[in-house]
mmCIF file of N, CA and C in Angstrom:
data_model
loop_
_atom_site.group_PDB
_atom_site.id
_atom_site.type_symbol
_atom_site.label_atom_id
_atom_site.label_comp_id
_atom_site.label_asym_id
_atom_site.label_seq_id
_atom_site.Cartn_x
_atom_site.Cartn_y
_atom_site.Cartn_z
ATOM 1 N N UNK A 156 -8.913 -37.867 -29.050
ATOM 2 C CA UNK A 156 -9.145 -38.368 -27.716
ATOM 3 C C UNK A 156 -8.154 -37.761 -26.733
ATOM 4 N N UNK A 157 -6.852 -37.610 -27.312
ATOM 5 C CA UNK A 157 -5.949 -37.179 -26.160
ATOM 6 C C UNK A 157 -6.391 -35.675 -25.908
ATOM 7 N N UNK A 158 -6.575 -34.806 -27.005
ATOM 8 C CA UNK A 158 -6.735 -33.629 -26.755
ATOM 9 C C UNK A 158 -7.610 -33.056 -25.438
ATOM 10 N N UNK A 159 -8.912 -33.944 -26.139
ATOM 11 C CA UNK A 159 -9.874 -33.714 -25.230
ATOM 12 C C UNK A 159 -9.970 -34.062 -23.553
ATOM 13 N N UNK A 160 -8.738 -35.207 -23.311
ATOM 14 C CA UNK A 160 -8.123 -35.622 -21.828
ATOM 15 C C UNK A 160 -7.343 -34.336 -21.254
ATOM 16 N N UNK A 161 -6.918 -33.846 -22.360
ATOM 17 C CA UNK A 161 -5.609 -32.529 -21.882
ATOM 18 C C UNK A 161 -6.705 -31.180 -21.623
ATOM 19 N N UNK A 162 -7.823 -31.173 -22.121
ATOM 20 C CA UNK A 162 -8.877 -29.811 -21.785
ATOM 21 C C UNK A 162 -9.222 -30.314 -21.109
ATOM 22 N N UNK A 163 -9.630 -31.558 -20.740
ATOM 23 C CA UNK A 163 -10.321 -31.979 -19.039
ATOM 24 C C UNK A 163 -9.116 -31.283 -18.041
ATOM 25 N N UNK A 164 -8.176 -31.969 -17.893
ATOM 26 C CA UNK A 164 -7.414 -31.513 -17.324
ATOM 27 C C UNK A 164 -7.223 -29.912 -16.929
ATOM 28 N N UNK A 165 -6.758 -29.648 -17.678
ATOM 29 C CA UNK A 165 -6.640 -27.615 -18.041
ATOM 30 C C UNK A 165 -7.675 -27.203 -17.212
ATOM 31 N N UNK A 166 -9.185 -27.285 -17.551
ATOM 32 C CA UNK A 166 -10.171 -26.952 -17.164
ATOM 33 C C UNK A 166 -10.213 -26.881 -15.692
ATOM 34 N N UNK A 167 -9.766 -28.134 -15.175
ATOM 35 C CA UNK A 167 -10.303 -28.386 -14.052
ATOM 36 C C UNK A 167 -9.149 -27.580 -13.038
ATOM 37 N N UNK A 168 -7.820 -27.691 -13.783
ATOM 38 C CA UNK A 168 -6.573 -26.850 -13.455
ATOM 39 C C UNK A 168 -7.489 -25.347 -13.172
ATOM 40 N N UNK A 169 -7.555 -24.951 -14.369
ATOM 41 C CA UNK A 169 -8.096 -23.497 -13.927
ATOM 42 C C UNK A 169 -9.543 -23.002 -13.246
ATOM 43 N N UNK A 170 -10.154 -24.359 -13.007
ATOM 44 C CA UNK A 170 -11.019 -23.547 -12.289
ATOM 45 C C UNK A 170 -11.203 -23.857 -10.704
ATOM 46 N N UNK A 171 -9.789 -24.554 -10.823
ATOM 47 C CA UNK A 171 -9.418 -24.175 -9.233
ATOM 48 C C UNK A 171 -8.331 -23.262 -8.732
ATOM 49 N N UNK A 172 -7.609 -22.920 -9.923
ATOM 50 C CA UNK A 172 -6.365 -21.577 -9.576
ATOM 51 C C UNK A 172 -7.320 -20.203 -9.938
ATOM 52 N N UNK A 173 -8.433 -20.308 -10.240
ATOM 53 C CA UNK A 173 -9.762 -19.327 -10.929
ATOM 54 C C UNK A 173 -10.414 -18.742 -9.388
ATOM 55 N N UNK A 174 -11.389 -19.933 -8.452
ATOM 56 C CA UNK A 174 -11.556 -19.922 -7.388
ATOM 57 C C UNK A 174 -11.227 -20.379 -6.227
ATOM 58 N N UNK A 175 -10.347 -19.510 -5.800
ATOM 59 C CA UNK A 175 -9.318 -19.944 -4.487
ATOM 60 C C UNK A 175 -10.207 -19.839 -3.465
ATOM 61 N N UNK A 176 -10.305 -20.515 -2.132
ATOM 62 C CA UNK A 176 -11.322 -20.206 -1.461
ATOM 63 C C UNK A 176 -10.387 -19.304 -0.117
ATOM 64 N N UNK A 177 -10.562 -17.954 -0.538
ATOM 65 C CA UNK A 177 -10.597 -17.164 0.468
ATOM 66 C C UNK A 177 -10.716 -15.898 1.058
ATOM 67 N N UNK A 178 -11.265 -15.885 2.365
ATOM 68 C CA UNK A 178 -11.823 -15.327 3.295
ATOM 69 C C UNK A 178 -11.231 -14.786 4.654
ATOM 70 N N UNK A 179 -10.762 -13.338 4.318
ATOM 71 C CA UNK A 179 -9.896 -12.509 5.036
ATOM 72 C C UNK A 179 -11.451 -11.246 5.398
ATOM 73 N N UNK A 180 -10.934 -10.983 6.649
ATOM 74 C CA UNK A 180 -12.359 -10.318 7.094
ATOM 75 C C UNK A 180 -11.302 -8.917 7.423
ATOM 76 N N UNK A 181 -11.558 -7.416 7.585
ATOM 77 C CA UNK A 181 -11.095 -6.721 8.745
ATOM 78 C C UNK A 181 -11.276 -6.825 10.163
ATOM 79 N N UNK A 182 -10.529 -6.840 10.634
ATOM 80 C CA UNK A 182 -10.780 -6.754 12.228
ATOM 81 C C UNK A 182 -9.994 -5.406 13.007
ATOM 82 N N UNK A 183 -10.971 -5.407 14.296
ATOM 83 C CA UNK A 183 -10.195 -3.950 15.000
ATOM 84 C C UNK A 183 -8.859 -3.893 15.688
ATOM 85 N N UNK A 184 -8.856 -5.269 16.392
ATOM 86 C CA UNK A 184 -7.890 -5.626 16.862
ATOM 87 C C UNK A 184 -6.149 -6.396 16.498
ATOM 88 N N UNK A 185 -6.066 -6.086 15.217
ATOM 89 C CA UNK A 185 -4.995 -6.909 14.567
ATOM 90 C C UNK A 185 -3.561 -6.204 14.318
ATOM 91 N N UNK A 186 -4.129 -4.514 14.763
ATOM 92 C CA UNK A 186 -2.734 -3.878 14.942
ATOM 93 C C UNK A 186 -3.081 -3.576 16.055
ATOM 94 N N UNK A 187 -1.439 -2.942 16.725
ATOM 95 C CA UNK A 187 -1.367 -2.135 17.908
ATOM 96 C C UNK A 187 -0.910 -0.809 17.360
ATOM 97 N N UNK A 188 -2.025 0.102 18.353
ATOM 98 C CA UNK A 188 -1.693 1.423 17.906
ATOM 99 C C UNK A 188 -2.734 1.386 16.633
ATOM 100 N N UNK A 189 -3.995 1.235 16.886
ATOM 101 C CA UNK A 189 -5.374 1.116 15.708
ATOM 102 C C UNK A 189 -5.751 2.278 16.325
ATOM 103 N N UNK A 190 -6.097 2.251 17.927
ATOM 104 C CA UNK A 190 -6.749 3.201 18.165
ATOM 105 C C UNK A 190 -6.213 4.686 18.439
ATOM 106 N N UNK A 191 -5.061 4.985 18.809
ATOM 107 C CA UNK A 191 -4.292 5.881 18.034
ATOM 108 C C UNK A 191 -4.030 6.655 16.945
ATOM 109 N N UNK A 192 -4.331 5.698 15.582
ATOM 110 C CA UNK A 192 -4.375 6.275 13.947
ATOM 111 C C UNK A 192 -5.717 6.435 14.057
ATOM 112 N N UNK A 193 -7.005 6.168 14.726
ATOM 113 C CA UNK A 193 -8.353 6.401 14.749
ATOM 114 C C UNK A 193 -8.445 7.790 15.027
ATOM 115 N N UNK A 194 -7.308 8.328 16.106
ATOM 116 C CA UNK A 194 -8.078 9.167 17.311
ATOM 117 C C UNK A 194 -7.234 10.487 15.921
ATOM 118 N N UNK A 195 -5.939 9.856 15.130
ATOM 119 C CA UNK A 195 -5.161 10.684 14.329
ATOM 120 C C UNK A 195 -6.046 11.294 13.012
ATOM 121 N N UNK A 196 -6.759 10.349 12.409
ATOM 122 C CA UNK A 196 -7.368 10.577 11.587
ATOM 123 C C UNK A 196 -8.590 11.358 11.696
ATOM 124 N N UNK A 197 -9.273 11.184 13.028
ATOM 125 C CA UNK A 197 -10.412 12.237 13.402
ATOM 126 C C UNK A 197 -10.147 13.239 13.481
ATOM 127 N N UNK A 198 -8.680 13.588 13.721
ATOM 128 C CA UNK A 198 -8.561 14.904 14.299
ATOM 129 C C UNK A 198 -7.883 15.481 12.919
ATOM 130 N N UNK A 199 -7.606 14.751 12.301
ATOM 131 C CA UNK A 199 -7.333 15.391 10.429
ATOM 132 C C UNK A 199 -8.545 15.677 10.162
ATOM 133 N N UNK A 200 -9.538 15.211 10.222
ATOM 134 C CA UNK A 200 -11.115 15.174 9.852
ATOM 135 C C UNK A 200 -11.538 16.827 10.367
ATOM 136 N N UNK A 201 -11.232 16.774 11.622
ATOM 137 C CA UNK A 201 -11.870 17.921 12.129
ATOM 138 C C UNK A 201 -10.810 19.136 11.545
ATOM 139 N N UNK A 202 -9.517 19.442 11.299
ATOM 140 C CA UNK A 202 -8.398 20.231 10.740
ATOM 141 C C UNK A 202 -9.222 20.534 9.525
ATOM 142 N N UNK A 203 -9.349 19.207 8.439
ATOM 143 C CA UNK A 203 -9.882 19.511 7.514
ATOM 144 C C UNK A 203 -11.291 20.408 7.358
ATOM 145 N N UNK A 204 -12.081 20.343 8.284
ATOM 146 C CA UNK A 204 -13.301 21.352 8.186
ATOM 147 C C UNK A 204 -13.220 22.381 8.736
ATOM 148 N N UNK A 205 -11.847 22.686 9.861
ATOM 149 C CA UNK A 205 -11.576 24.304 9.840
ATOM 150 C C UNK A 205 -10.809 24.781 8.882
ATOM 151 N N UNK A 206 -10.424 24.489 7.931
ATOM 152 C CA UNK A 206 -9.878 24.398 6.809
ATOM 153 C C UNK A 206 -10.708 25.155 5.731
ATOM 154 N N UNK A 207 -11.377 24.062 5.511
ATOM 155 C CA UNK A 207 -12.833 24.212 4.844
ATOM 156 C C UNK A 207 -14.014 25.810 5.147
ATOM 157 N N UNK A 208 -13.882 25.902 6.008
ATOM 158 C CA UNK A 208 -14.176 27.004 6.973
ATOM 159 C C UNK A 208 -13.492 28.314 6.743
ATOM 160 N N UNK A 209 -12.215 28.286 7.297
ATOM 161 C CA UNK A 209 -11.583 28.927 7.233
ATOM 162 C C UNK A 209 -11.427 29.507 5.318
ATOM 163 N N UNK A 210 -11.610 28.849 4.421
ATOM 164 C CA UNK A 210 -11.281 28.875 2.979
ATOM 165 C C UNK A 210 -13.233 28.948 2.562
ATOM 166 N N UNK A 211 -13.962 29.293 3.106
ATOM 167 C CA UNK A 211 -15.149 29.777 2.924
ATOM 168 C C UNK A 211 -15.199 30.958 3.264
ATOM 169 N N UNK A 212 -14.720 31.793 4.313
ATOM 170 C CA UNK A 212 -14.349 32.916 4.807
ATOM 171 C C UNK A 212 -13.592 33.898 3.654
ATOM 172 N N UNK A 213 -12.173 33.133 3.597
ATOM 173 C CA UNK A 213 -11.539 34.059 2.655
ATOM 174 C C UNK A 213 -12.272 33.943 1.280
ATOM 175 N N UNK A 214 -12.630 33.185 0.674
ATOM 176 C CA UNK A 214 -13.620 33.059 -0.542
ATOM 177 C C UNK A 214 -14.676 34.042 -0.800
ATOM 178 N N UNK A 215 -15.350 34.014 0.467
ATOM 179 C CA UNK A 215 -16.455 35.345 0.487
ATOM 180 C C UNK A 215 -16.052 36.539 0.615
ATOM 181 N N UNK A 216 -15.279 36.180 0.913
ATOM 182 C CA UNK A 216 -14.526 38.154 1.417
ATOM 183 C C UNK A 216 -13.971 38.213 -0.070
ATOM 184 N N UNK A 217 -13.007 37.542 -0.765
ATOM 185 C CA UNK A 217 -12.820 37.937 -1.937
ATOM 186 C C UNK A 217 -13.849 38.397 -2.871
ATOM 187 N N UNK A 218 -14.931 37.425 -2.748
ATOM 188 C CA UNK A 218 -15.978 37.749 -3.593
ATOM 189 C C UNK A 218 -16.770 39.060 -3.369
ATOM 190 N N UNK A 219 -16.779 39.372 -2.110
ATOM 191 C CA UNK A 219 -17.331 40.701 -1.806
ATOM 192 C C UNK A 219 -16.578 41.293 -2.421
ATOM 193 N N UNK A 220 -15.453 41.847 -1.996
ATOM 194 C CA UNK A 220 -14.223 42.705 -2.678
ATOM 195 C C UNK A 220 -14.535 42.777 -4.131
ATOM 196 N N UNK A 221 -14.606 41.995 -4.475
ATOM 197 C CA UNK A 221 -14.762 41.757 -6.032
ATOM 198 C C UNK A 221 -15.970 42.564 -6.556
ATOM 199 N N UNK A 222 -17.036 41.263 -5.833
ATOM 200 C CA UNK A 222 -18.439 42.560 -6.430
ATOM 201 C C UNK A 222 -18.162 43.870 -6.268
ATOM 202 N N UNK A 223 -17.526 44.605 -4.879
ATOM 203 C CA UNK A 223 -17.851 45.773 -4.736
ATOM 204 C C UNK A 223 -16.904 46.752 -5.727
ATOM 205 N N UNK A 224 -15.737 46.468 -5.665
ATOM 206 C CA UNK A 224 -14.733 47.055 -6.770
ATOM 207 C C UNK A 224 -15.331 47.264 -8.069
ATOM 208 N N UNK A 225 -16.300 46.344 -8.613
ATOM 209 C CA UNK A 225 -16.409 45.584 -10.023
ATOM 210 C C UNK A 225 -15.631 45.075 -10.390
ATOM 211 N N UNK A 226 -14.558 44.256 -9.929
ATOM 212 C CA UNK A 226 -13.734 43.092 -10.066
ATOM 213 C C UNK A 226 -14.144 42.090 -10.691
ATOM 214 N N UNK A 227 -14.915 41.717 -12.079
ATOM 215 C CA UNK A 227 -15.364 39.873 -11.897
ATOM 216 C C UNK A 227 -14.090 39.234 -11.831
ATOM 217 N N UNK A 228 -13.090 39.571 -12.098
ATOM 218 C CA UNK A 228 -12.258 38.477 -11.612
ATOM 219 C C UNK A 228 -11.657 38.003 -10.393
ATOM 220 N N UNK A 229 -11.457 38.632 -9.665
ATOM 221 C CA UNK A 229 -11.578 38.793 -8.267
ATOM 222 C C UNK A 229 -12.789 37.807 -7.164
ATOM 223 N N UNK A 230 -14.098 38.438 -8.168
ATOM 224 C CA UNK A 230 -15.387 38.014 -7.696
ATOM 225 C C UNK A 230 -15.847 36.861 -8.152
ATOM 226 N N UNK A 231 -15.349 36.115 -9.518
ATOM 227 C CA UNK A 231 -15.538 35.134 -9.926
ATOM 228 C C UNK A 231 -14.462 34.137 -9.313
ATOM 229 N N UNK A 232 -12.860 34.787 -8.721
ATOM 230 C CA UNK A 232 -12.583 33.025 -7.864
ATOM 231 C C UNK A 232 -12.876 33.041 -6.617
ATOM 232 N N UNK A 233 -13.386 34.213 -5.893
ATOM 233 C CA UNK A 233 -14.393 33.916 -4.619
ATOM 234 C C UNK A 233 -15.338 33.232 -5.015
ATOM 235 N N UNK A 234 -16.296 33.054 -5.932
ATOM 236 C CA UNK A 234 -17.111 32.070 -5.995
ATOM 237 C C UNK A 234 -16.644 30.625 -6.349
ATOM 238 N N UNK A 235 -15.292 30.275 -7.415
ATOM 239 C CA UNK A 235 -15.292 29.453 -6.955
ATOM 240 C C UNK A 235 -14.123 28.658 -5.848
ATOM 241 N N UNK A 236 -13.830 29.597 -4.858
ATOM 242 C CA UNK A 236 -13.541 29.524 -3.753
ATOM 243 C C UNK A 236 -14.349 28.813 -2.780
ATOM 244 N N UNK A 237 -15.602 29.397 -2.882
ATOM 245 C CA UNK A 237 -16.703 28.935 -1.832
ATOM 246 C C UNK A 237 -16.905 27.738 -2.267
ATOM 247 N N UNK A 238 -17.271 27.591 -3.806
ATOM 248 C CA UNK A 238 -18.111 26.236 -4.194
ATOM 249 C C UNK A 238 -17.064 25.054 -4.333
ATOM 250 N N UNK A 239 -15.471 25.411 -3.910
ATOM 251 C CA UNK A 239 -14.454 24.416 -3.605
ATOM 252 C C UNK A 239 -14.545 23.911 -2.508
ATOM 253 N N UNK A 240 -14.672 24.859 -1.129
ATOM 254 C CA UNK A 240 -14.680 24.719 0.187
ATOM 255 C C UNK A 240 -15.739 23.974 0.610
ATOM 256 N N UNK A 241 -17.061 24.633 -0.106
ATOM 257 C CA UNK A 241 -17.969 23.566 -0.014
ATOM 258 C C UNK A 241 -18.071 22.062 -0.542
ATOM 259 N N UNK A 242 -17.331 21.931 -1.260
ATOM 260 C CA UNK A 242 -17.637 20.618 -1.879
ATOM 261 C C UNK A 242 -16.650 19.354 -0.920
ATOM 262 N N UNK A 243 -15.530 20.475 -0.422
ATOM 263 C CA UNK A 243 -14.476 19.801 0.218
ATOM 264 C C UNK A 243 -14.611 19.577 1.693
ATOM 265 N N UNK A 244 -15.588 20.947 1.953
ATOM 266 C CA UNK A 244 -16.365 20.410 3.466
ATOM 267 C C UNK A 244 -17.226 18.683 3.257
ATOM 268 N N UNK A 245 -18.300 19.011 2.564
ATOM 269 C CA UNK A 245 -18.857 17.825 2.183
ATOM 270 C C UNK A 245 -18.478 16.617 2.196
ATOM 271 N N UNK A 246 -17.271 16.126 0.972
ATOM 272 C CA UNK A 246 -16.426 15.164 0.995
ATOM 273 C C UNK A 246 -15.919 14.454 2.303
ATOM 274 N N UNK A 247 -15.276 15.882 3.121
ATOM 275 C CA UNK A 247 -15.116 15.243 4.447
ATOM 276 C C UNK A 247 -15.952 14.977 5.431
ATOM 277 N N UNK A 248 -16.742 15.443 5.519
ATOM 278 C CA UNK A 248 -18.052 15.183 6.075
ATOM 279 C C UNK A 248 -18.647 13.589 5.903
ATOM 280 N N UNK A 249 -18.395 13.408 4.699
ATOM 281 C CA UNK A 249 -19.272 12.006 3.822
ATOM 282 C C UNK A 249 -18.222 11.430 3.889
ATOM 283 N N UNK A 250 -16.717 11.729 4.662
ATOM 284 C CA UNK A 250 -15.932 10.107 4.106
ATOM 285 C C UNK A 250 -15.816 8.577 4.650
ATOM 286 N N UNK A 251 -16.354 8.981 6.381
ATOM 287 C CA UNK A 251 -16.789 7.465 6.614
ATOM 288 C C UNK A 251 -18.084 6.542 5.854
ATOM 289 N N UNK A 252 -18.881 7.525 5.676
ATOM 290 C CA UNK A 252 -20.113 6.852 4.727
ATOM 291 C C UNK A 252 -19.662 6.190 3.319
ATOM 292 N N UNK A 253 -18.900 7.135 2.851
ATOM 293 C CA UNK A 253 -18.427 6.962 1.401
ATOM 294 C C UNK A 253 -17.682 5.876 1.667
ATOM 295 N N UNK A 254 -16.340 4.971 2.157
ATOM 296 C CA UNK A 254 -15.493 4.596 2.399
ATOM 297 C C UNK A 254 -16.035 3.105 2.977
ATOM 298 N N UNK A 255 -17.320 3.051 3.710
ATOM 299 C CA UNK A 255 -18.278 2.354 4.471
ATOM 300 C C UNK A 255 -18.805 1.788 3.331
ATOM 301 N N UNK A 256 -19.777 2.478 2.706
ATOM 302 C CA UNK A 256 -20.475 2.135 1.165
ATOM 303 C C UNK A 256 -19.650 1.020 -0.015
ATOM 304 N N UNK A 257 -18.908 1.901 -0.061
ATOM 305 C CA UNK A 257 -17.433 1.168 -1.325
ATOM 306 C C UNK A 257 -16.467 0.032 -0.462
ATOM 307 N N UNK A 258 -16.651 -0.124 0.885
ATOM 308 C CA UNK A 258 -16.281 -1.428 1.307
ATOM 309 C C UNK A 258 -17.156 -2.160 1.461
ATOM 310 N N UNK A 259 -18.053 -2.251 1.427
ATOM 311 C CA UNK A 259 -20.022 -3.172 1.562
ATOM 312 C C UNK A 259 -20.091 -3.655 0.212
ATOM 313 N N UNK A 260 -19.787 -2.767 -0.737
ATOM 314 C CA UNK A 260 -19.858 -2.793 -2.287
ATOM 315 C C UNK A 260 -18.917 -3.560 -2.304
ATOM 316 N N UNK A 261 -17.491 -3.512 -2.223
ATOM 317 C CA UNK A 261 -16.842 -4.487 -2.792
ATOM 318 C C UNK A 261 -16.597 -6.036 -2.011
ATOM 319 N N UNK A 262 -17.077 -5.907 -0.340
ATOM 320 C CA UNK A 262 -17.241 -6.972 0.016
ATOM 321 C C UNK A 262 -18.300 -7.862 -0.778
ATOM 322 N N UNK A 263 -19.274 -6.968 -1.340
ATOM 323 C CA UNK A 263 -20.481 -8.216 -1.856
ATOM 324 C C UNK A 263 -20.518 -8.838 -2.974
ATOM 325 N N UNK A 264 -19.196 -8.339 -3.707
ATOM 326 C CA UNK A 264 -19.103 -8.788 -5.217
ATOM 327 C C UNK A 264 -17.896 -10.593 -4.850
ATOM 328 N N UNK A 265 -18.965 -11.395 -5.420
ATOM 329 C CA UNK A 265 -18.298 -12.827 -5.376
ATOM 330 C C UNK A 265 -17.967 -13.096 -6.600
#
């Protein structure tokens, strides 16, 4: 009998230190200087795709060089030069979506 008073107990212990009730939202306004790291981070955004750009350029030119010499080695990390730049254009391209997605996702898990 006592045991079973002491798992009532426990139980009810943990399944309120289990589900805490709370509810923290983001908001835009809760720092100063938000819109500042906004205007900072866009403009990393845009760095990053002349970047990207810029490292698609030299990629192809290596790879030309390469083919034309008969270099494959040369010509094989221009290719994957390009298919880095590209993937890394992309990424940045997709990171508010991506970042958007995986906060929706983890807001909805209760």
């Amino acid at each position: 009998m006592r045991s079973s008073a002491l798992s009532i107990i426990a139980n009810a212990s943990l399944s309120s230190a289990v589900n805490p009730a709370v509810d923290v939202t983001p908001n835009t306004d809760g720092l100063p200087g938000l819109a500042a790291l906004s205007k900072i981070v866009g403009a990393l955004l845009t760095f990053g795709l002349v970047a990207a750009v810029a490292g698609v350029v030299v990629s192809a030119i290596a790879w030309a060089i390469g083919s034309s010499s008969s270099n494959p080695h040369i010509a094989g990390r221009g290719k994957t030069g390009v298919l880095i730049a590209g993937v890394a254009a992309m990424l940045i391209g997709a990171a508010n979506t991506l970042v958007t997605f995986f906060a929706n996702a983890g807001a909805a898990i209760r």
